[in-house]
PDB file of C-alpha atoms in Angstrom:
ATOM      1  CA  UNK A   1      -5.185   1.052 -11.037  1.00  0.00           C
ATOM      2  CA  UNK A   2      -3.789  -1.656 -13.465  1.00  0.00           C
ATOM      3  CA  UNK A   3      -3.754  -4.956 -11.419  1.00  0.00           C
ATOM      4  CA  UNK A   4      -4.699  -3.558  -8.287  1.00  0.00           C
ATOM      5  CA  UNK A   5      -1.225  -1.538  -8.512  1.00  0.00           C
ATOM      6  CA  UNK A   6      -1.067   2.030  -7.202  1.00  0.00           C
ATOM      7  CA  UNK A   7      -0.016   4.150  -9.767  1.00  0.00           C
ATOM      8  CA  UNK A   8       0.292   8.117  -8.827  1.00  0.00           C
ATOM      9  CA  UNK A   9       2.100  11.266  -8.893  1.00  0.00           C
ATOM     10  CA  UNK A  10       3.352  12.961  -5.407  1.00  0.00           C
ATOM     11  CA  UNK A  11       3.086  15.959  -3.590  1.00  0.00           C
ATOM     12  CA  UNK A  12       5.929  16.694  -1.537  1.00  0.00           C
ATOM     13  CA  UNK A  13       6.255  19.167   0.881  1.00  0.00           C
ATOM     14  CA  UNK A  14       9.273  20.072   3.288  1.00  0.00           C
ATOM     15  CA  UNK A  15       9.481  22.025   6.339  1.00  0.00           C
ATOM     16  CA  UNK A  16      12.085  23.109   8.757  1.00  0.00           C
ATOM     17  CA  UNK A  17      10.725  24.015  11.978  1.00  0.00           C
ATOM     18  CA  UNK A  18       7.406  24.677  10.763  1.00  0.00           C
ATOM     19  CA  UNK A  19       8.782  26.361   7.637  1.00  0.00           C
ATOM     20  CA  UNK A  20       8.205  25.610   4.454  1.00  0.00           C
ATOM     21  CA  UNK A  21      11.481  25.199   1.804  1.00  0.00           C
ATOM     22  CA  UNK A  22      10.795  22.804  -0.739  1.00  0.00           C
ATOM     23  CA  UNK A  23       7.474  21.584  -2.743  1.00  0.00           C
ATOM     24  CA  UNK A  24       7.314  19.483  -5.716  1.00  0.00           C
ATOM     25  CA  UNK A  25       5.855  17.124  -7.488  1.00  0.00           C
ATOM     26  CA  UNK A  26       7.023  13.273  -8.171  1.00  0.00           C
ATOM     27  CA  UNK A  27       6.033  12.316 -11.534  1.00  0.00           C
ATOM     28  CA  UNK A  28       7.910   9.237 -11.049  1.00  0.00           C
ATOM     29  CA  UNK A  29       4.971   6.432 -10.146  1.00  0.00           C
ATOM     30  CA  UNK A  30       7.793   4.108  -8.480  1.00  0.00           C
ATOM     31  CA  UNK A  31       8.719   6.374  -5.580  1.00  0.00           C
ATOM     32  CA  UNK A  32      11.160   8.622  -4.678  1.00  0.00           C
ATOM     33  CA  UNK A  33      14.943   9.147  -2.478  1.00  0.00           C
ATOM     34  CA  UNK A  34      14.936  11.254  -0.116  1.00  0.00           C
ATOM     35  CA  UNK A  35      18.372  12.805   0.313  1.00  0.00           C
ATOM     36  CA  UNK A  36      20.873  16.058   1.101  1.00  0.00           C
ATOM     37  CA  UNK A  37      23.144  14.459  -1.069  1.00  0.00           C
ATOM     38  CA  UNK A  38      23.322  15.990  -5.425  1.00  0.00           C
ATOM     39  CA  UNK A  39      25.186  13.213  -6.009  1.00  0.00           C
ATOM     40  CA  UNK A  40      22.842  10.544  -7.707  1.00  0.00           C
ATOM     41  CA  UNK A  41      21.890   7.351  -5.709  1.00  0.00           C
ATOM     42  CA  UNK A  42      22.071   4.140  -6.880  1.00  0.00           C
ATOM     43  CA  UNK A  43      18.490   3.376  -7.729  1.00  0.00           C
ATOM     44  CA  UNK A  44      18.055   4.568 -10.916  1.00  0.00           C
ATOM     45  CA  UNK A  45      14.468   3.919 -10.592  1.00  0.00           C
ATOM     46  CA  UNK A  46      13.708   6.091  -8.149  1.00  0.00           C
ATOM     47  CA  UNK A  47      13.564  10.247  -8.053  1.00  0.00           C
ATOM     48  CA  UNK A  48      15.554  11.653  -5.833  1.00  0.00           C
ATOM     49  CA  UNK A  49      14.403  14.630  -3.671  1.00  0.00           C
ATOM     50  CA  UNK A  50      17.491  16.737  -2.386  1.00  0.00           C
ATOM     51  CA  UNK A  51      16.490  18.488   0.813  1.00  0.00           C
ATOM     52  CA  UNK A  52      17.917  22.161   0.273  1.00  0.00           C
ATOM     53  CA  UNK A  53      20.106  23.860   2.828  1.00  0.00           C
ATOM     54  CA  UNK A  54      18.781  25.782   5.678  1.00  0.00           C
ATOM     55  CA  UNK A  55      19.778  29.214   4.803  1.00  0.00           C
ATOM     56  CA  UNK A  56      15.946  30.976   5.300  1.00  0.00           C
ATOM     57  CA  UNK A  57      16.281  29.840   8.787  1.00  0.00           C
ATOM     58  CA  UNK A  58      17.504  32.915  11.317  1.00  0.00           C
ATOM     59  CA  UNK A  59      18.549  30.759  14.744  1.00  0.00           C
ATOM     60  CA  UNK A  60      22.002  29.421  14.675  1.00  0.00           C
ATOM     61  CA  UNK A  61      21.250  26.680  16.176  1.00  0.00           C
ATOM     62  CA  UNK A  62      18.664  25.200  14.303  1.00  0.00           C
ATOM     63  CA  UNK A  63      20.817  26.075  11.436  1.00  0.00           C
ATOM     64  CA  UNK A  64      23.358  23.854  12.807  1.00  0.00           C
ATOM     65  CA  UNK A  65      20.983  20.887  14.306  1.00  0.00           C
ATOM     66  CA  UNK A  66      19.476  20.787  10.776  1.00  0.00           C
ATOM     67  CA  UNK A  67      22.621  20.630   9.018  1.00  0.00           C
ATOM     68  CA  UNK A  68      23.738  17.899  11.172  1.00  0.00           C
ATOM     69  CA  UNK A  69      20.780  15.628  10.657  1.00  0.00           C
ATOM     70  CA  UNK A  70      21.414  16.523   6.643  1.00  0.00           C
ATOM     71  CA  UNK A  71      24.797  15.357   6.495  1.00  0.00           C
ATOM     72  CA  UNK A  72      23.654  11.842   8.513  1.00  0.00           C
ATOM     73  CA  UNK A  73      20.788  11.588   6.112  1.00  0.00           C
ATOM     74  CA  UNK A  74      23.298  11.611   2.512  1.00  0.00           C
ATOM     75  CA  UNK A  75      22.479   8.035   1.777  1.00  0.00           C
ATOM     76  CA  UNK A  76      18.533   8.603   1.898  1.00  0.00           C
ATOM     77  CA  UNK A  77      15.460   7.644   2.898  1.00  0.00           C
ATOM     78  CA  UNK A  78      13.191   5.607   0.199  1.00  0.00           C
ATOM     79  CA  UNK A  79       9.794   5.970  -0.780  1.00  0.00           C
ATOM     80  CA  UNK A  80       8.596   3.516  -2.846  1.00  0.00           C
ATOM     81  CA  UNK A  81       5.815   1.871  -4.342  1.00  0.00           C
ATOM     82  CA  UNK A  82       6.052  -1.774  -4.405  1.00  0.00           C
ATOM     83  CA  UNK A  83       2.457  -3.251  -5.798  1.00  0.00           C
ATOM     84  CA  UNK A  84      -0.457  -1.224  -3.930  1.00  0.00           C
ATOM     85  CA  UNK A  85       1.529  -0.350  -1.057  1.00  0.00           C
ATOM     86  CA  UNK A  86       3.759   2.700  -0.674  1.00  0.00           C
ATOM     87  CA  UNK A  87       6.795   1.369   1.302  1.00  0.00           C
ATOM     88  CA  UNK A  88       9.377   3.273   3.549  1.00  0.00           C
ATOM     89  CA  UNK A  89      13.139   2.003   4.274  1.00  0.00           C
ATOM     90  CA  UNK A  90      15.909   3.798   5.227  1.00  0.00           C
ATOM     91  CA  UNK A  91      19.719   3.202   4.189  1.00  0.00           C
ATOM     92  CA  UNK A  92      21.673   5.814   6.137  1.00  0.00           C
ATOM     93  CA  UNK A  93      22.402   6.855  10.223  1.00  0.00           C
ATOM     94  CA  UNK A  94      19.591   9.786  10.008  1.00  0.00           C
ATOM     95  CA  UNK A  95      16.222   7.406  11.502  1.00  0.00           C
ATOM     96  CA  UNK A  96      12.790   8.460   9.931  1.00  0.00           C
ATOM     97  CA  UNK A  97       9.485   8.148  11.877  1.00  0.00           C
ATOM     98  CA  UNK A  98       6.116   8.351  10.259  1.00  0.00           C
ATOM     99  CA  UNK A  99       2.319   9.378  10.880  1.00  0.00           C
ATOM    100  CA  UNK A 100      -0.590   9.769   8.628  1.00  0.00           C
ATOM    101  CA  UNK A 101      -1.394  12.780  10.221  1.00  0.00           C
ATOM    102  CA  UNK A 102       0.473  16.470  11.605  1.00  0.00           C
ATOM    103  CA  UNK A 103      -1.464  16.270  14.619  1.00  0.00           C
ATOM    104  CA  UNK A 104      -1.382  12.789  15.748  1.00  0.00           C
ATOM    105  CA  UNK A 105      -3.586  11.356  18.991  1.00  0.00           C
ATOM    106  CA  UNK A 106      -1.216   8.653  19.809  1.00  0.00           C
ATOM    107  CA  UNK A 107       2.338   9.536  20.687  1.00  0.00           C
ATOM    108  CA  UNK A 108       4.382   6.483  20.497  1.00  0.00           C
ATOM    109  CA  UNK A 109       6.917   6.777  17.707  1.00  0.00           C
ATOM    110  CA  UNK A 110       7.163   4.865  14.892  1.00  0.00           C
ATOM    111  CA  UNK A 111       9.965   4.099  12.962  1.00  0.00           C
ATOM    112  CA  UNK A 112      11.188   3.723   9.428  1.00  0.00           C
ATOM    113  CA  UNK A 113      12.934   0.273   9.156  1.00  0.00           C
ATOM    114  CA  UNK A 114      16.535  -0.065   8.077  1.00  0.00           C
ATOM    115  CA  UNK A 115      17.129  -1.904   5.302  1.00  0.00           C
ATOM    116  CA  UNK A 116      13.952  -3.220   5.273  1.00  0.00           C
ATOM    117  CA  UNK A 117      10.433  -2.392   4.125  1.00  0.00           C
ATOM    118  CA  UNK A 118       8.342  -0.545   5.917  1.00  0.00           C
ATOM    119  CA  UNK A 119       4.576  -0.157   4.940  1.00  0.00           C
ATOM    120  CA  UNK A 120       2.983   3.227   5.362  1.00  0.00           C
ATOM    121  CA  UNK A 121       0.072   3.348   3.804  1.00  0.00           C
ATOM    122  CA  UNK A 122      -2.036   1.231   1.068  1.00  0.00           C
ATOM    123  CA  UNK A 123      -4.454   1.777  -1.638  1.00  0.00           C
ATOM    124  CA  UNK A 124      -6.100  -1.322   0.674  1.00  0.00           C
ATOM    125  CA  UNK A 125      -6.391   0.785   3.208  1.00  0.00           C
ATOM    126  CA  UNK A 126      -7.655   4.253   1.411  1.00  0.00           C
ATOM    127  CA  UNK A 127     -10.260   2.520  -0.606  1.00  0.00           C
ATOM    128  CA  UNK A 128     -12.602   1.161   2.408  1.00  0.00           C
ATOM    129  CA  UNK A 129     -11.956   4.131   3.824  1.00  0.00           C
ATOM    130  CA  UNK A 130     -13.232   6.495   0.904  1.00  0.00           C
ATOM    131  CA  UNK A 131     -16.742   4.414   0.678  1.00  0.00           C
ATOM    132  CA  UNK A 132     -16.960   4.505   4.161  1.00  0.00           C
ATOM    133  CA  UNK A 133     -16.568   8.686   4.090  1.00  0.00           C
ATOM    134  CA  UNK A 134     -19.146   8.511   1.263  1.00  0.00           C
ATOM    135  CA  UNK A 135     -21.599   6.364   2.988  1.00  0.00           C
ATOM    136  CA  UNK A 136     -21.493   8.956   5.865  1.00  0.00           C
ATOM    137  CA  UNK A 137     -20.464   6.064   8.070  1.00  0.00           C
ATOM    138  CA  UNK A 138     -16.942   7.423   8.604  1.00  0.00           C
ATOM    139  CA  UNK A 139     -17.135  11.306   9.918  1.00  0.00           C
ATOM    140  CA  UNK A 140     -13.462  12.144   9.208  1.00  0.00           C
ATOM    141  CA  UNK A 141     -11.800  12.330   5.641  1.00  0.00           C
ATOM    142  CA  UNK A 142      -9.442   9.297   5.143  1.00  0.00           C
ATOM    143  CA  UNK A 143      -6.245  10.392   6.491  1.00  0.00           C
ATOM    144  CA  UNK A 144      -3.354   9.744   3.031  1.00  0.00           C
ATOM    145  CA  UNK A 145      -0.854  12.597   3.392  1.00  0.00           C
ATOM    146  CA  UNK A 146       2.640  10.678   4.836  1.00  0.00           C
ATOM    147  CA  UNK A 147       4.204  12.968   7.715  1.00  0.00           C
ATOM    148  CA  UNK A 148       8.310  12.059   7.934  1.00  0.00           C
ATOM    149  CA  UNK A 149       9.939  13.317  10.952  1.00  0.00           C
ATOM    150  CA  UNK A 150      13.577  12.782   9.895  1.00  0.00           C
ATOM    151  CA  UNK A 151      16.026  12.266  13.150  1.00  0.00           C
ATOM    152  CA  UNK A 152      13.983  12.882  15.826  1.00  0.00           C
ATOM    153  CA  UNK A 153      10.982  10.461  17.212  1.00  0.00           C
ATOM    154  CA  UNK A 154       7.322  11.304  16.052  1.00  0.00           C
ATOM    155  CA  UNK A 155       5.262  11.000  17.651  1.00  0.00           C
ATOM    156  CA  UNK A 156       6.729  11.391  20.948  1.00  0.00           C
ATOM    157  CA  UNK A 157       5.329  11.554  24.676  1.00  0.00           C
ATOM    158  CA  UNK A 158       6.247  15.126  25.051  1.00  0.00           C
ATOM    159  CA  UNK A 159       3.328  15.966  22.493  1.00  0.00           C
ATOM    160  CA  UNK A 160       5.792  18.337  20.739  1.00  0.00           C
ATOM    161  CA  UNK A 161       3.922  19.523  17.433  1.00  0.00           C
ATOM    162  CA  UNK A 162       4.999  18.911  14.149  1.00  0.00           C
ATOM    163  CA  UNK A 163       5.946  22.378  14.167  1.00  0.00           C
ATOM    164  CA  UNK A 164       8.336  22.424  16.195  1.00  0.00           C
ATOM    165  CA  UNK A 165      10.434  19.354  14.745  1.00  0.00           C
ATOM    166  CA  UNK A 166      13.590  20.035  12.493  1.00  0.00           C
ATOM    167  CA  UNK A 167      12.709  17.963   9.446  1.00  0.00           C
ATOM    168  CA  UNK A 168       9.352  17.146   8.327  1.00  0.00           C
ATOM    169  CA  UNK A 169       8.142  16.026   5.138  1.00  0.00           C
ATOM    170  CA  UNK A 170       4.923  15.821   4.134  1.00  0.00           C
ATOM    171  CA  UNK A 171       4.258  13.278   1.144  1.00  0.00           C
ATOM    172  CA  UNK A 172       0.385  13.261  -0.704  1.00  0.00           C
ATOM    173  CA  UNK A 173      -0.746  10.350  -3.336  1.00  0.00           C
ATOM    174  CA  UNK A 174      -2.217  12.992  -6.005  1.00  0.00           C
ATOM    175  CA  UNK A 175      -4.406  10.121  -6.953  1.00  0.00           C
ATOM    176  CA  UNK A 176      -5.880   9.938  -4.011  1.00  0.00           C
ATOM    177  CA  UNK A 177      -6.296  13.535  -3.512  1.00  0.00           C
ATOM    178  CA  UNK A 178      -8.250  13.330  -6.628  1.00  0.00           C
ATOM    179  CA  UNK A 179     -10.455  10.930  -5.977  1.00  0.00           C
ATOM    180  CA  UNK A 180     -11.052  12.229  -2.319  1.00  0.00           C
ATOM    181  CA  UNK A 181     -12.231  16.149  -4.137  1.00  0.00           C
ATOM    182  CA  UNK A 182     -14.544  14.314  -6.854  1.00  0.00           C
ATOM    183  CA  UNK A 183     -16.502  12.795  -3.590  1.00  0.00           C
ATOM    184  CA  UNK A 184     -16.444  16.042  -1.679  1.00  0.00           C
ATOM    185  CA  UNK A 185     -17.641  17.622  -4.989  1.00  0.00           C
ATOM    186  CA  UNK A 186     -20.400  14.870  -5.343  1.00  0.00           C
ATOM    187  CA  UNK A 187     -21.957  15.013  -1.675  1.00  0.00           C
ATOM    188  CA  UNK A 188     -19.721  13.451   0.329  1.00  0.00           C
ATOM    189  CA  UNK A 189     -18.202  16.233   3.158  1.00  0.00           C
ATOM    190  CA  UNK A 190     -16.532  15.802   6.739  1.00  0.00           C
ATOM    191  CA  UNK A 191     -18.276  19.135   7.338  1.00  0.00           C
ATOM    192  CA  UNK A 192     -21.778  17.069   7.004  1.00  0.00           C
ATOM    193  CA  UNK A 193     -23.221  20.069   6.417  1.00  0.00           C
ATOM    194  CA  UNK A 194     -26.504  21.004   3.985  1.00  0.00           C
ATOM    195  CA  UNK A 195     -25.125  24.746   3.794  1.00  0.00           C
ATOM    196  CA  UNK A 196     -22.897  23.563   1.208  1.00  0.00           C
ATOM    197  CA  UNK A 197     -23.691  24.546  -2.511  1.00  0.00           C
ATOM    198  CA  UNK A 198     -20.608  23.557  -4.753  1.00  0.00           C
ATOM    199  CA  UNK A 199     -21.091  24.406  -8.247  1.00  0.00           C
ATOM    200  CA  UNK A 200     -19.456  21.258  -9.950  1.00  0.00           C
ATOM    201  CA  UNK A 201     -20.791  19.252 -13.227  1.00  0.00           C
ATOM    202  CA  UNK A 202     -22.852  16.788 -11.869  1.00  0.00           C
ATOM    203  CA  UNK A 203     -21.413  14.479 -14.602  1.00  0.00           C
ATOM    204  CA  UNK A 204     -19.243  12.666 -11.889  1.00  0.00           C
ATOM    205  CA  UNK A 205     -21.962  11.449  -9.374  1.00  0.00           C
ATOM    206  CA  UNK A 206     -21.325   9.940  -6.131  1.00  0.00           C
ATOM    207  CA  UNK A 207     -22.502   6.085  -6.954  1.00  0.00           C
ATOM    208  CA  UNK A 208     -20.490   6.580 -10.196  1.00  0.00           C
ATOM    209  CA  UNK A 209     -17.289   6.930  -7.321  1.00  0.00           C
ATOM    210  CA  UNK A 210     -18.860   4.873  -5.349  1.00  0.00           C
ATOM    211  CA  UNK A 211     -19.367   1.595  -7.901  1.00  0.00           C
ATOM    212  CA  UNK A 212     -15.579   1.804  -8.958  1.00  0.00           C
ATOM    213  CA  UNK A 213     -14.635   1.659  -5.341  1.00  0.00           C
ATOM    214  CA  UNK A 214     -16.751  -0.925  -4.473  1.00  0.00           C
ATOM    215  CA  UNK A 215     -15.821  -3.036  -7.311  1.00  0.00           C
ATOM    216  CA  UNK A 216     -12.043  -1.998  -6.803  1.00  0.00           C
ATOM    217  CA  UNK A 217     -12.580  -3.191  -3.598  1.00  0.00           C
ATOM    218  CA  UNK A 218     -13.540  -7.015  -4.314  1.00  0.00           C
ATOM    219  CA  UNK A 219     -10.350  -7.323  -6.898  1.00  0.00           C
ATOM    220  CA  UNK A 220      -7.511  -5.921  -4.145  1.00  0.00           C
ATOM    221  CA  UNK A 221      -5.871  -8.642  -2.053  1.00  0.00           C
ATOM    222  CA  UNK A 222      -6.155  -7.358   1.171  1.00  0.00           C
ATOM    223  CA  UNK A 223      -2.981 -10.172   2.614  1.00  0.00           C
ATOM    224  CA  UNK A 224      -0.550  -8.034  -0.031  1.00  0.00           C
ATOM    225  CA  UNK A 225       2.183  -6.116   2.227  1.00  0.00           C
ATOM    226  CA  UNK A 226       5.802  -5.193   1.018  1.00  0.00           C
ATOM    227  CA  UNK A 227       8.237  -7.310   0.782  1.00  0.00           C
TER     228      UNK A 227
END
């Protein structure tokens, strides 16, 4: 991470209704568009990811709901990297919400700013995280794949899962996918369980991880946020 700057590769997943329609990856470190539109946007800088019609889907209906929210969403949603933090704004009438999870415990809705940054997640916030899931002080795995819920709220009241929504998109850091296997392959496990025999090259130990997060750590300004 060259100056403390988050530099990765992402997964991208989308689903209609539960569905799956689209995956690929971003090779583009800055970030990405979000879009229905094949006409290019204006930031050149970013890769845009054209949501595809929704002709696997059998019910009219959601056909048509879908294809409404697409035509609202033309002028995209952006997903960008500015510094360590990975940033959310949208430009056009389709709203985006956002969790860090499919299967959220809290269920009020949060939104996507217009026209103005939003911060979804950090390499800040995934690093403590990491050394804490190493330590064995943290049970869970960190929590890094972004879930979009484009024009309707997520989370909502209702508890409605993400399965049941008309346009989620599910966007994964490979970097921090990466680093999050090498610990599972070097000890570290959310199953916390001895039963466990991976047969990895020990060359990669845990306190190998564990030193260039903790030093990573001390150089990151934790005040940084997007702007």
């Amino acid at each position: 991470f060259p100056n403390n700057t988050l530099v990765t590769d992402f997964e991208v997943n989308v689903f209609y209704r539960g569905q799956q329609v689209h995956h690929t990856i971003v090779k583009n470190p800055r970030g990405m568009r979000i879009t229905s539109s094949q006409v290019p946007g204006p930031r050149e800088d970013l890769e845009d990811i054209v949501l595809p019609e929704p002709t696997m889907v059998k019910d009219h209906e959601v056909v048509r709901m879908i294809n409404k929210l697409l035509q609202s969403l033309v002028p995209g949603l952006l997903l960008e990297v500015r510094g360590s933090n990975i940033c959310g704004m949208r430009q056009g009438r389709c709203k985006g919400f956002w969790t860090m999870t499919e299967h959220p415990t809290e269920f009020e809705p949060r939104e996507v700013q217009k026209e103005d940054y939003t911060t979804l997640y950090s390499l800040q916030q995934f690093v403590p995280e990491l050394i804490e899931f190493i330590h064995g002080s943290r049970k869970d795995s960190p929590l890094y794949s972004i879930w979009l819920c484009l024009g309707e709220h997520w989370p909502e009241p209702t508890k409605k899962p993400w399965s049941k929504k008309f346009i989620m998109v599910q966007v994964t850091p490979v970097v921090f996918t990466l680093l999050h296997e090498i610990s599972l392959a070097n000890g570290a496990s959310s199953l916390r369980s001895s039963d466990v025999d991976l047969q990895i090259s020990n060359s990669l130990t845990s306190q190998n991880i564990l030193s260039f997060l903790q030093e990573l750590e001390e150089k990151m300004d934790i005040g940084e946020v997007c702007t």
